[in-house]
Short mmCIF file of C-alpha atoms and ligand atoms in Angstrom, two decimals:
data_model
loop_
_atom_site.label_atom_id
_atom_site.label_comp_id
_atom_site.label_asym_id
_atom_site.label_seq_id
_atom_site.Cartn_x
_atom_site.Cartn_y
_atom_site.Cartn_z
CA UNK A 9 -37.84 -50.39 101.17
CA UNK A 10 -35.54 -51.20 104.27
CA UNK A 11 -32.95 -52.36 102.10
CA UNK A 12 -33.32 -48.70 99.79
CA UNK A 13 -35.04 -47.66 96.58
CA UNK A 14 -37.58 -49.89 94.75
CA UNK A 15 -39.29 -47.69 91.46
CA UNK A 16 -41.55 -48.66 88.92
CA UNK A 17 -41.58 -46.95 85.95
CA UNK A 18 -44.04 -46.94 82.93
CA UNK A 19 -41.79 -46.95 79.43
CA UNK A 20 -42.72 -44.48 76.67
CA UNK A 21 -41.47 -44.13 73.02
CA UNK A 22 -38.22 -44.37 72.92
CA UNK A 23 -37.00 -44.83 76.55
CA UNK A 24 -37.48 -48.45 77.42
CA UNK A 25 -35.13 -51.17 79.22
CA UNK A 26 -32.43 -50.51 77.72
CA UNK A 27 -32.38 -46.55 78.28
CA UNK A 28 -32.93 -47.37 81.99
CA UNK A 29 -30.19 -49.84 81.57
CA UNK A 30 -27.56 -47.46 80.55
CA UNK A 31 -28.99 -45.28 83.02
CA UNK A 32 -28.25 -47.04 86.02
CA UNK A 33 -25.01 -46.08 86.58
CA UNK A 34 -25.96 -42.17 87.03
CA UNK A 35 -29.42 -43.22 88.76
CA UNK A 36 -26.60 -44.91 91.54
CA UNK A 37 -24.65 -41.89 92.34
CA UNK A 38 -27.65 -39.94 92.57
CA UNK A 39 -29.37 -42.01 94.68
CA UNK A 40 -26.24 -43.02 96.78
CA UNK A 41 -26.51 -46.43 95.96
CA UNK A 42 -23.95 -49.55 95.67
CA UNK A 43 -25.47 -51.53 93.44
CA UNK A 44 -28.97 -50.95 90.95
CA UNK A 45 -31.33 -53.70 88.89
CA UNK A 46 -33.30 -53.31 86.28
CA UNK A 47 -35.70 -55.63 85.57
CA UNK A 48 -38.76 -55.67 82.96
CA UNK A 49 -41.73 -56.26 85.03
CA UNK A 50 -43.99 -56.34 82.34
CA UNK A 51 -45.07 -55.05 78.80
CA UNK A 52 -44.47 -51.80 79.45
CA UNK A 53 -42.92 -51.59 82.72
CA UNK A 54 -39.53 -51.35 84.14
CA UNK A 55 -38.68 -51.99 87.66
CA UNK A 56 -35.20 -50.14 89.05
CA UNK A 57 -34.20 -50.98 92.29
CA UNK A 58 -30.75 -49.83 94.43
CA UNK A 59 -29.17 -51.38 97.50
CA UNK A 60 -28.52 -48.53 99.82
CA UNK A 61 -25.22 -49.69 101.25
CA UNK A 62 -23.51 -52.40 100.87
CA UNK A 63 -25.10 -55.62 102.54
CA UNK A 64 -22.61 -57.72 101.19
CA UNK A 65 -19.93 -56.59 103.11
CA UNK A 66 -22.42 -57.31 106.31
CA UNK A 67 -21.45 -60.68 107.82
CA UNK A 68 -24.52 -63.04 109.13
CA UNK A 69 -24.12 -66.71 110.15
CA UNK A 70 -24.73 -69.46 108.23
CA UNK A 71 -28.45 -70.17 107.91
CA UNK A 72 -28.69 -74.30 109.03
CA UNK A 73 -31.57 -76.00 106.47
CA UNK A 74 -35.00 -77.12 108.64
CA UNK A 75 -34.90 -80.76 109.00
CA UNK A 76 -37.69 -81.11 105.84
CA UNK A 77 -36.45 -79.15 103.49
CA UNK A 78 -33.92 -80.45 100.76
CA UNK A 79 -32.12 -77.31 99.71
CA UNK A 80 -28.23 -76.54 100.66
CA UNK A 81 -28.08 -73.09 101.93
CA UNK A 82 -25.92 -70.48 100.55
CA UNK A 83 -25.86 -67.56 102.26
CA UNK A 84 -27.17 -63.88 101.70
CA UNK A 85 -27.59 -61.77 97.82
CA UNK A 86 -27.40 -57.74 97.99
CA UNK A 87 -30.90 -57.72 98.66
CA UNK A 88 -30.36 -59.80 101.70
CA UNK A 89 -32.15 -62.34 100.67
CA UNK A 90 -31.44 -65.87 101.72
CA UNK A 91 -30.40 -67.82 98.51
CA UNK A 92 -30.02 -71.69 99.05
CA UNK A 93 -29.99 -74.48 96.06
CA UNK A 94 -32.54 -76.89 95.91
CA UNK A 95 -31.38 -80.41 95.59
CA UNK A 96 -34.42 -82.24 94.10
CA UNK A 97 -33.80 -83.04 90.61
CA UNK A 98 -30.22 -81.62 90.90
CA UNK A 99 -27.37 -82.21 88.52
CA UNK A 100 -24.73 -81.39 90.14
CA UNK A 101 -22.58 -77.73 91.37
CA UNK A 102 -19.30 -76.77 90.07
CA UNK A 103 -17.03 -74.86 92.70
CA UNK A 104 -14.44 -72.47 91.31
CA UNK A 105 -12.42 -69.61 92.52
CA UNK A 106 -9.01 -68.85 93.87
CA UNK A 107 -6.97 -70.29 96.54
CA UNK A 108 -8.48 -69.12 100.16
CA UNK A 109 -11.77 -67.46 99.25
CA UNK A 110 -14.00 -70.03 100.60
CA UNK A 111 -14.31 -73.54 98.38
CA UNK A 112 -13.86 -75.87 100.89
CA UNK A 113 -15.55 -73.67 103.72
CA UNK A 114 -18.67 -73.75 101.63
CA UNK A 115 -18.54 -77.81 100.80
CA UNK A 116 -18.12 -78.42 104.99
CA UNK A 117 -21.03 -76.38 105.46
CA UNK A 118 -23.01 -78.06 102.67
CA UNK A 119 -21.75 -81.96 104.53
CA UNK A 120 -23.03 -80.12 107.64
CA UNK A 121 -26.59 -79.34 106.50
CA UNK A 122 -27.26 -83.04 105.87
CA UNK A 123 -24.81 -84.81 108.15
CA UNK A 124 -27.68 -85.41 110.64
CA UNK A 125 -30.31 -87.18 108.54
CA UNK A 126 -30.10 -90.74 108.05
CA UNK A 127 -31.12 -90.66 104.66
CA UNK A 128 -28.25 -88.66 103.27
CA UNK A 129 -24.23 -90.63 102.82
CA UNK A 130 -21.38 -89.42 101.73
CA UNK A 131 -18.47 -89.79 99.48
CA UNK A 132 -15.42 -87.77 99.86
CA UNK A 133 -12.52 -87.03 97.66
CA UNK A 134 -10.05 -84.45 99.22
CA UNK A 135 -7.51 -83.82 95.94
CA UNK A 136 -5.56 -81.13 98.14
CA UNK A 137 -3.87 -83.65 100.75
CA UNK A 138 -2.09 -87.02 100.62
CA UNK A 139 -3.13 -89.00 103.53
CA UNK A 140 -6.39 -87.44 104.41
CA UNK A 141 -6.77 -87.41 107.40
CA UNK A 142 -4.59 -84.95 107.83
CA UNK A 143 -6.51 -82.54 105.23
CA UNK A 144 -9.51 -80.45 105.36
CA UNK A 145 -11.72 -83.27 106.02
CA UNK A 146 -10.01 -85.25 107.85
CA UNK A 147 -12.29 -85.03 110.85
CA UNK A 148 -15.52 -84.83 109.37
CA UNK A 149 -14.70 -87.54 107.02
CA UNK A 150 -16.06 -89.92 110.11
CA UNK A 151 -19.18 -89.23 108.83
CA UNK A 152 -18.70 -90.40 105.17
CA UNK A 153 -18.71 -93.62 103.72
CA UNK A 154 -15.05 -93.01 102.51
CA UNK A 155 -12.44 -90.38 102.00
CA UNK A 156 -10.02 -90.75 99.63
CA UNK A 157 -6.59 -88.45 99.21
CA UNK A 158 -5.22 -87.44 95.98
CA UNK A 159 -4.49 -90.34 94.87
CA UNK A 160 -6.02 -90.63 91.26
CA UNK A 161 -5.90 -94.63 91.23
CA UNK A 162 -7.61 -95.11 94.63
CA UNK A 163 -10.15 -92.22 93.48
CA UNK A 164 -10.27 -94.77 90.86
CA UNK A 165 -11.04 -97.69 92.79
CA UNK A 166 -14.01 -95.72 94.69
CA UNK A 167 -15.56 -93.65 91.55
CA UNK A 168 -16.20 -97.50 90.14
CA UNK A 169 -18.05 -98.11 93.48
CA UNK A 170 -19.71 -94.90 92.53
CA UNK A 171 -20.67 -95.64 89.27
CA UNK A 172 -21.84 -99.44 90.28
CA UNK A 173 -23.81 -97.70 92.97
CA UNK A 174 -25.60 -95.90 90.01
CA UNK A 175 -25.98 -98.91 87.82
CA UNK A 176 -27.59 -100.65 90.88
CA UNK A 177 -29.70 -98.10 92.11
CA UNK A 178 -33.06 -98.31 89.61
CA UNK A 179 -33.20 -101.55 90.36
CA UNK A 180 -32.48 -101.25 94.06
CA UNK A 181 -34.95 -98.06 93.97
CA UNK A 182 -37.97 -100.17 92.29
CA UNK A 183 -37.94 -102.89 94.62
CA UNK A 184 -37.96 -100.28 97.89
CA UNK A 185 -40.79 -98.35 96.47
CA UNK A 186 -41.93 -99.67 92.93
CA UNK A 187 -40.34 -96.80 91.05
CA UNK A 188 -37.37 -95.88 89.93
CA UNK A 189 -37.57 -92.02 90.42
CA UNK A 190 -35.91 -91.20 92.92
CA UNK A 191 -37.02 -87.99 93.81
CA UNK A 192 -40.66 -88.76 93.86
CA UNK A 193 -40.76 -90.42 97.38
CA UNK A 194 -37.09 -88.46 97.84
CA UNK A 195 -34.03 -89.77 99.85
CA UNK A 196 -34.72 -93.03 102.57
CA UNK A 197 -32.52 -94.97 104.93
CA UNK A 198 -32.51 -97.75 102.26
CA UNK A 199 -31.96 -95.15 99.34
CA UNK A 200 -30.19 -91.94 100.69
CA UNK A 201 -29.34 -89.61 98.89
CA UNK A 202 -25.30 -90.30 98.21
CA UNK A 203 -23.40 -86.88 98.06
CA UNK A 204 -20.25 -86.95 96.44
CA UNK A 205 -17.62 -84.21 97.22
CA UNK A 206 -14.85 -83.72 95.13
CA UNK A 207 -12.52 -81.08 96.45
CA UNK A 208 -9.97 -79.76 94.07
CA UNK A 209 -11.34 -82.43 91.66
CA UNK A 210 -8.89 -81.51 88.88
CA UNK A 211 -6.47 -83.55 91.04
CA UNK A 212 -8.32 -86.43 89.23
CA UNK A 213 -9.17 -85.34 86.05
CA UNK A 214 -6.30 -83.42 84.33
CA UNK A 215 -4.04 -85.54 82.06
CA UNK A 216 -1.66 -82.77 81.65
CA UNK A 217 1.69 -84.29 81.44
CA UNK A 218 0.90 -87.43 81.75
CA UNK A 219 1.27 -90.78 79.37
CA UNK A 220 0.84 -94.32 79.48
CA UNK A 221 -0.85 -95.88 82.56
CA UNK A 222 -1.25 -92.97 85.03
CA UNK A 223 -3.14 -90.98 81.72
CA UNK A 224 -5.04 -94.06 81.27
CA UNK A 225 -6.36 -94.06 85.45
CA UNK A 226 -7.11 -90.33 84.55
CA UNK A 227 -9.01 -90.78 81.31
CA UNK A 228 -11.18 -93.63 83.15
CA UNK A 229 -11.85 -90.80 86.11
CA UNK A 230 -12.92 -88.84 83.93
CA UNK A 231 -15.44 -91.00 82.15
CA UNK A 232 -17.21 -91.98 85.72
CA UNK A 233 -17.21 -88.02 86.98
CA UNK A 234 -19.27 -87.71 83.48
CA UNK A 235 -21.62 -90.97 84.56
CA UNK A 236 -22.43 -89.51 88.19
CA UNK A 237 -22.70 -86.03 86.27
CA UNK A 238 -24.88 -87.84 83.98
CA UNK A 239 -26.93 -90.27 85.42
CA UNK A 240 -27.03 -89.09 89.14
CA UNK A 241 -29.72 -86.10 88.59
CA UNK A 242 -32.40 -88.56 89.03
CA UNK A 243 -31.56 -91.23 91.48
CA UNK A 244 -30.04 -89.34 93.81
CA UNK A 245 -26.41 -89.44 93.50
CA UNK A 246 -25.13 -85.73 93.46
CA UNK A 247 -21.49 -84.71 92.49
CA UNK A 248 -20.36 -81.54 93.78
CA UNK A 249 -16.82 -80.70 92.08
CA UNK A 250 -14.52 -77.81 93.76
CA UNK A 251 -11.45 -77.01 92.12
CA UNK A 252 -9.11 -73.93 91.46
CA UNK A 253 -9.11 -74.44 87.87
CA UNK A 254 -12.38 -75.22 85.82
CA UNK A 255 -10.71 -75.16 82.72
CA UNK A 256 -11.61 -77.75 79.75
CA UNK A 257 -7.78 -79.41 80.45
CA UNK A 258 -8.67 -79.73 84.48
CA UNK A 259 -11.97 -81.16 84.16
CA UNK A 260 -13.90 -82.40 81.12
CA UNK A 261 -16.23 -80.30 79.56
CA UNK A 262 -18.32 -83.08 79.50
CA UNK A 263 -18.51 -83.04 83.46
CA UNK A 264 -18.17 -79.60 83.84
CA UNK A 265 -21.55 -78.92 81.13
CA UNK A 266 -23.33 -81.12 82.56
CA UNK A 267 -23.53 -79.41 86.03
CA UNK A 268 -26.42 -77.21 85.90
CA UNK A 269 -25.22 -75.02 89.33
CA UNK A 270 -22.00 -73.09 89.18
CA UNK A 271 -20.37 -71.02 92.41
CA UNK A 272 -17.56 -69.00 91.49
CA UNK A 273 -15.30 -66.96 94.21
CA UNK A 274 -13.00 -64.84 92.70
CA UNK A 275 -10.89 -65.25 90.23
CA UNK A 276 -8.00 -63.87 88.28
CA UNK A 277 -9.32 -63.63 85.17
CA UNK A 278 -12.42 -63.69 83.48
CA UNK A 279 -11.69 -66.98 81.51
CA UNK A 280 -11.52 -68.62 84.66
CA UNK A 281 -14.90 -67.31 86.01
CA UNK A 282 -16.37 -68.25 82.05
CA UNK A 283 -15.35 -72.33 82.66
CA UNK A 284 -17.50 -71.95 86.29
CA UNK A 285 -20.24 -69.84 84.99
CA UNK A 286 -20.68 -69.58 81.15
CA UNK A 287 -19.91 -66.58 78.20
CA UNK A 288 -22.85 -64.41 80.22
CA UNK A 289 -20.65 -63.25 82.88
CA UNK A 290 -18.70 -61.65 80.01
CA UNK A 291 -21.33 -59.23 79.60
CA UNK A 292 -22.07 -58.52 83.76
CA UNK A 293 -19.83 -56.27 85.16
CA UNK A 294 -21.71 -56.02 88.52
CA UNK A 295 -21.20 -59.78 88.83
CA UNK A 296 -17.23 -59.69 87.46
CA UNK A 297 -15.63 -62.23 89.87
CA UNK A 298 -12.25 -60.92 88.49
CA UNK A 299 -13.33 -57.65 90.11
CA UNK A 300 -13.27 -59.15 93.39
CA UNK A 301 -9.97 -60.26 94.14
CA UNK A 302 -9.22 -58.70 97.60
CA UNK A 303 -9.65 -60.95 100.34
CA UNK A 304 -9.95 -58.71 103.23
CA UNK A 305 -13.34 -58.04 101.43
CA UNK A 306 -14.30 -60.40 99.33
CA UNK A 307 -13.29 -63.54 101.15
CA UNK A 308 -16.49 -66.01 101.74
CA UNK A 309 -18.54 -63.97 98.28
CA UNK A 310 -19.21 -65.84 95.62
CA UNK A 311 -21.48 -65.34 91.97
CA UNK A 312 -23.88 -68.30 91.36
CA UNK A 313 -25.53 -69.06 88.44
CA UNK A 314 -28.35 -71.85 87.86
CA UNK A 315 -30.39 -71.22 91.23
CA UNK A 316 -34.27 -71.17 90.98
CA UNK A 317 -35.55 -67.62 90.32
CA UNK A 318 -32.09 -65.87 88.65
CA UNK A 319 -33.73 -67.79 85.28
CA UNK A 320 -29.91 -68.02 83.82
CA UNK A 321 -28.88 -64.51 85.14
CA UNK A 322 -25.87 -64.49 87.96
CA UNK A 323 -26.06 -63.24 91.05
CA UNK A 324 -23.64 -62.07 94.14
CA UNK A 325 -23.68 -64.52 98.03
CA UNK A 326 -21.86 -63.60 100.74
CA UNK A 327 -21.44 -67.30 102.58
CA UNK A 328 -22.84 -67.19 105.82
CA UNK A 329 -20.35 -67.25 108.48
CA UNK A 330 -18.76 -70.53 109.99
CA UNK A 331 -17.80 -71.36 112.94
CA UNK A 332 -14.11 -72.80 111.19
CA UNK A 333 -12.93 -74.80 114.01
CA UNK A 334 -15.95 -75.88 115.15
CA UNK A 335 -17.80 -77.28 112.41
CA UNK A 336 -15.38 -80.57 111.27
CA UNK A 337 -16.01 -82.08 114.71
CA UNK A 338 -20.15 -80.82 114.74
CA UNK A 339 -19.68 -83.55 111.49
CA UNK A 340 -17.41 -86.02 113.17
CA UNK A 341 -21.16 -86.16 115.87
CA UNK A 342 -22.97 -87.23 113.34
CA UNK A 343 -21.23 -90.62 112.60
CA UNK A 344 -23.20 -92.73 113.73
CA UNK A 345 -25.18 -91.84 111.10
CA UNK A 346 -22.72 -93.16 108.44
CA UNK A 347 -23.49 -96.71 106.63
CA UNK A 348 -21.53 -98.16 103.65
CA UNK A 349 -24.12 -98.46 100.74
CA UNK A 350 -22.05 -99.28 98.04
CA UNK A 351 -23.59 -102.71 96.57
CA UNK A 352 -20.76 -105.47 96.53
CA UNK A 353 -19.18 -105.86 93.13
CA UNK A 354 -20.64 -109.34 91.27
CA UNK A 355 -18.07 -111.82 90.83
CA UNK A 356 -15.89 -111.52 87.62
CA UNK A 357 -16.95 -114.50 85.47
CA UNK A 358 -13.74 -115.62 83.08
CA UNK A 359 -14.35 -118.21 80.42
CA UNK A 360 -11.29 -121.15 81.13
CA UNK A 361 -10.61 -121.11 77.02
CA UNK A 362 -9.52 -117.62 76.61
CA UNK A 363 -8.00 -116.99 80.07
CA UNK A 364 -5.86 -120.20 78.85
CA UNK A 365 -5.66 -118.54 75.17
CA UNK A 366 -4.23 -114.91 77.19
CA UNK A 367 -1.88 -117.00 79.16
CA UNK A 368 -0.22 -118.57 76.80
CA UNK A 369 0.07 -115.45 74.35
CA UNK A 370 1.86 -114.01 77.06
CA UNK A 371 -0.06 -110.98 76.90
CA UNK A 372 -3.71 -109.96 77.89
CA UNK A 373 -4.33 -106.60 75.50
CA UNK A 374 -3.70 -107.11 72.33
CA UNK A 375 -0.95 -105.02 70.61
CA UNK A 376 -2.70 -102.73 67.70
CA UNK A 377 -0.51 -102.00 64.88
CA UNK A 378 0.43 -98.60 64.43
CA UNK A 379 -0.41 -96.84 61.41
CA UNK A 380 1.50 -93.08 60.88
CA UNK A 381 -0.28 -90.46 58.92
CA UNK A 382 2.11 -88.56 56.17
CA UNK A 383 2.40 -84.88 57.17
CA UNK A 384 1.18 -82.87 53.98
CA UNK A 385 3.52 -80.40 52.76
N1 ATP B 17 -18.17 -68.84 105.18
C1 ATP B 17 -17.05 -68.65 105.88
N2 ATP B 17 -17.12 -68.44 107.21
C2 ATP B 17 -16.01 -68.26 107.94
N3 ATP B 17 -14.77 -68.25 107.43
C3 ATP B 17 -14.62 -68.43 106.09
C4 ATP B 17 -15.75 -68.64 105.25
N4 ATP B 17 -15.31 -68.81 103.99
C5 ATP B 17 -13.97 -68.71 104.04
N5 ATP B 17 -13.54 -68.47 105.29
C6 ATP B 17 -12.13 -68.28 105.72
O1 ATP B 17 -11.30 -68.37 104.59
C7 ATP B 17 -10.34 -69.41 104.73
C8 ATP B 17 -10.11 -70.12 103.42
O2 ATP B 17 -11.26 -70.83 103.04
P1 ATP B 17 -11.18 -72.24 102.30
O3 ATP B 17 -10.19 -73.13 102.92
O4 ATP B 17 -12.57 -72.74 102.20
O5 ATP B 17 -10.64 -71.77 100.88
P2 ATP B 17 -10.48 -72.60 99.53
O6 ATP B 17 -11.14 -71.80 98.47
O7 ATP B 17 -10.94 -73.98 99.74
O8 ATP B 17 -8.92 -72.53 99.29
P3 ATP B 17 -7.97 -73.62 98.58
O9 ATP B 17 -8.20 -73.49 97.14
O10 ATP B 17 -6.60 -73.18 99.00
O11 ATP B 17 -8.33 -74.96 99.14
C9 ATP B 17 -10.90 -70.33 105.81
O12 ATP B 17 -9.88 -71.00 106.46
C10 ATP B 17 -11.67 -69.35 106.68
O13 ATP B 17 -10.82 -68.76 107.61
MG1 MG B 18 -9.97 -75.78 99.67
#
């Protein structure tokens, strides 16, 4: 093959997959090759095949979606095949891995594919920088319907917009088109798609430290990243969540679970690369992203999991290249294209008798009484 060796080999007694398995590594250095597969074809039949090389240390640029196709491209695998992830019927994608591999680089590029269709908003939540427009997405955040800074009560304020966006939408989607699926007539100027990018999302969700109000703000966060992780997948709201740390404590399992793509640059340890892509990379050493902390080399690789045709297996993207300084202000073009669709909130209702009843108690949430547990010797 142009890429190197592709054999097929017919099993006997004895000497099946798993013989070929532990075989690879010798078949590799005889063969000169970086990396080998082994794959069952069929009953009976074992397919080996090793990368000659090392095309994932080859740089190619970033491969721009065609206009009809709903898929968010990736980049290359060590096969040099063009991976990309499909967005019909999508959950959501986790985004893990170190400072300075390639999070946010990736997220840009993802905005980038879409920013030119009318049919696709977006929200975006930059958890790295205070006033953003002075962070990472400063510029291209023209072209979404808001961008909010790491502020965990205004990301409050806007995940409720979210979340009443969801609420709305069956409704909204049945009178545009008499069904509330979204992805059956797919995204439309009236119902775009709504693309929500949380970068370094653990900004928003991790109540380490933290009592009283400001854990309260944080525990409510959490519960709408779960509804858009939730309820999104079919009508058409899609969270994307970067952050350093995908731990249980930064963002809730419950989010986190629910997300059925995970990206993982490297990472220190392999805990870290577990939370972003589940106990399996324990057992794939070719796939390790603890093995690829060096950012000369590995800076813009990543290991996916949950992309059609791996069928729960990992596998190893080099990002296709960006053009860095070009690509906020190839967004910032596009706004034009931007429209607020976040449904106005209904009026809060408030029966005269109790809001008289609350003002005269003096207090609006009633005080529980605390009960202590004895500590058993
Ligand atoms: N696909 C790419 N094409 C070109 N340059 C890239 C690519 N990916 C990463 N880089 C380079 O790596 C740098 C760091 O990437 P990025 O800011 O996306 O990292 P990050 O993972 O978001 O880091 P942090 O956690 O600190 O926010 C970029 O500024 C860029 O120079
Ligand atoms: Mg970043």
């Amino acid at each position: 093959e142009p890429w190197g060796i592709r054999a097929v080999l017919q099993t006997i007694p004895k000497v099946g997959i798993d013989e070929v398995d532990k075989a690879a590594g010798w078949l590799a250095d005889a063969w000169d090759c970086q990396t080998i597969e082994v794959k069952r074809l069929a009953a009976g039949l074992v397919e080996i095949t090793g990368i000659v090389g090392n095309p994932l240390d080859e740089h190619q640029p970033y491969v721009w979606p065609e206009t009809a196709d709903w898929v968010l491209p990736m980049g290359h695998n060590p096969w040099m095949r063009q991976v990309g992830i499909p967005l019909k019927q999508l959950s959501g994608i986790k985004v893990a891995g170190m400072p300075g591999y390639g999070k946010t680089m990736l997220m840009l590029a993802w905005m980038a594919s879409l920013a030119n269709r009318a049919s696709v908003q977006f929200a975006v939540f930059d958890g790295k920088t205070a006033d953003p427009r002075y962070g990472d997405w400063g510029e291209a955040g023209a072209r979404a319907m808001f961008v909010v800074g790491d502020n965990p009560e205004t990301a409050n304020q806007r995940l409720t917009d979210l979340v009443r966006l969801i609420k709305d939408r069956p409704a909204a989607l049945v009178e545009e088109r008499g069904t509330h699926k979204f992805w059956k007539q797919g995204p439309t100027e009236t119902n775009p798609l709504v693309l929500v990018l949380m970068d370094e999302c653990h900004n928003y969700s991790d109540t380490k430290g933290l009592t009283g109000k400001d854990k309260q703000v944080i525990e409510s966060n959490q519960r709408m990243m779960q509804t858009i992780s939730k309820e999104g997948r079919g009508l058409g709201v899609i969270g994307i969540f970067g952050t350093q740390k995908q731990t249980g404590d930064a963002i809730p399992t419950a989010v986190r679970d629910n997300l059925e793509v995970g990206v993982c640059f490297p990472t220190f340890t392999i805990d870290a690369a577990e939370a972003a892509l589940g106990a399996g990379i324990r057992k794939d050493d070719a796939n390790d992203p603890s093995a690829m902390v060096d950012k000369e080399r590995f800076t813009g690789v990543c290991v996916v999991t949950g992309v059609p045709g791996l069928g729960g297996h990992y596998d190893r993207i080099r990002v296709g290249d960006l053009d860095e300084d070009g690509l906020p202000g190839w967004i910032a073009n596009t706004a034009h294209l931007r429209r607020d669709i976040i449904p106005a909130a209904a009026p809060v209702v408030r029966d005269v008798s109790t809001a008289q009843a609350d003002e005269s108690a003096g207090a609006s949430v009633p005080l529980q009484k605390s009960t202590r547990r004895r500590k058993s010797a």
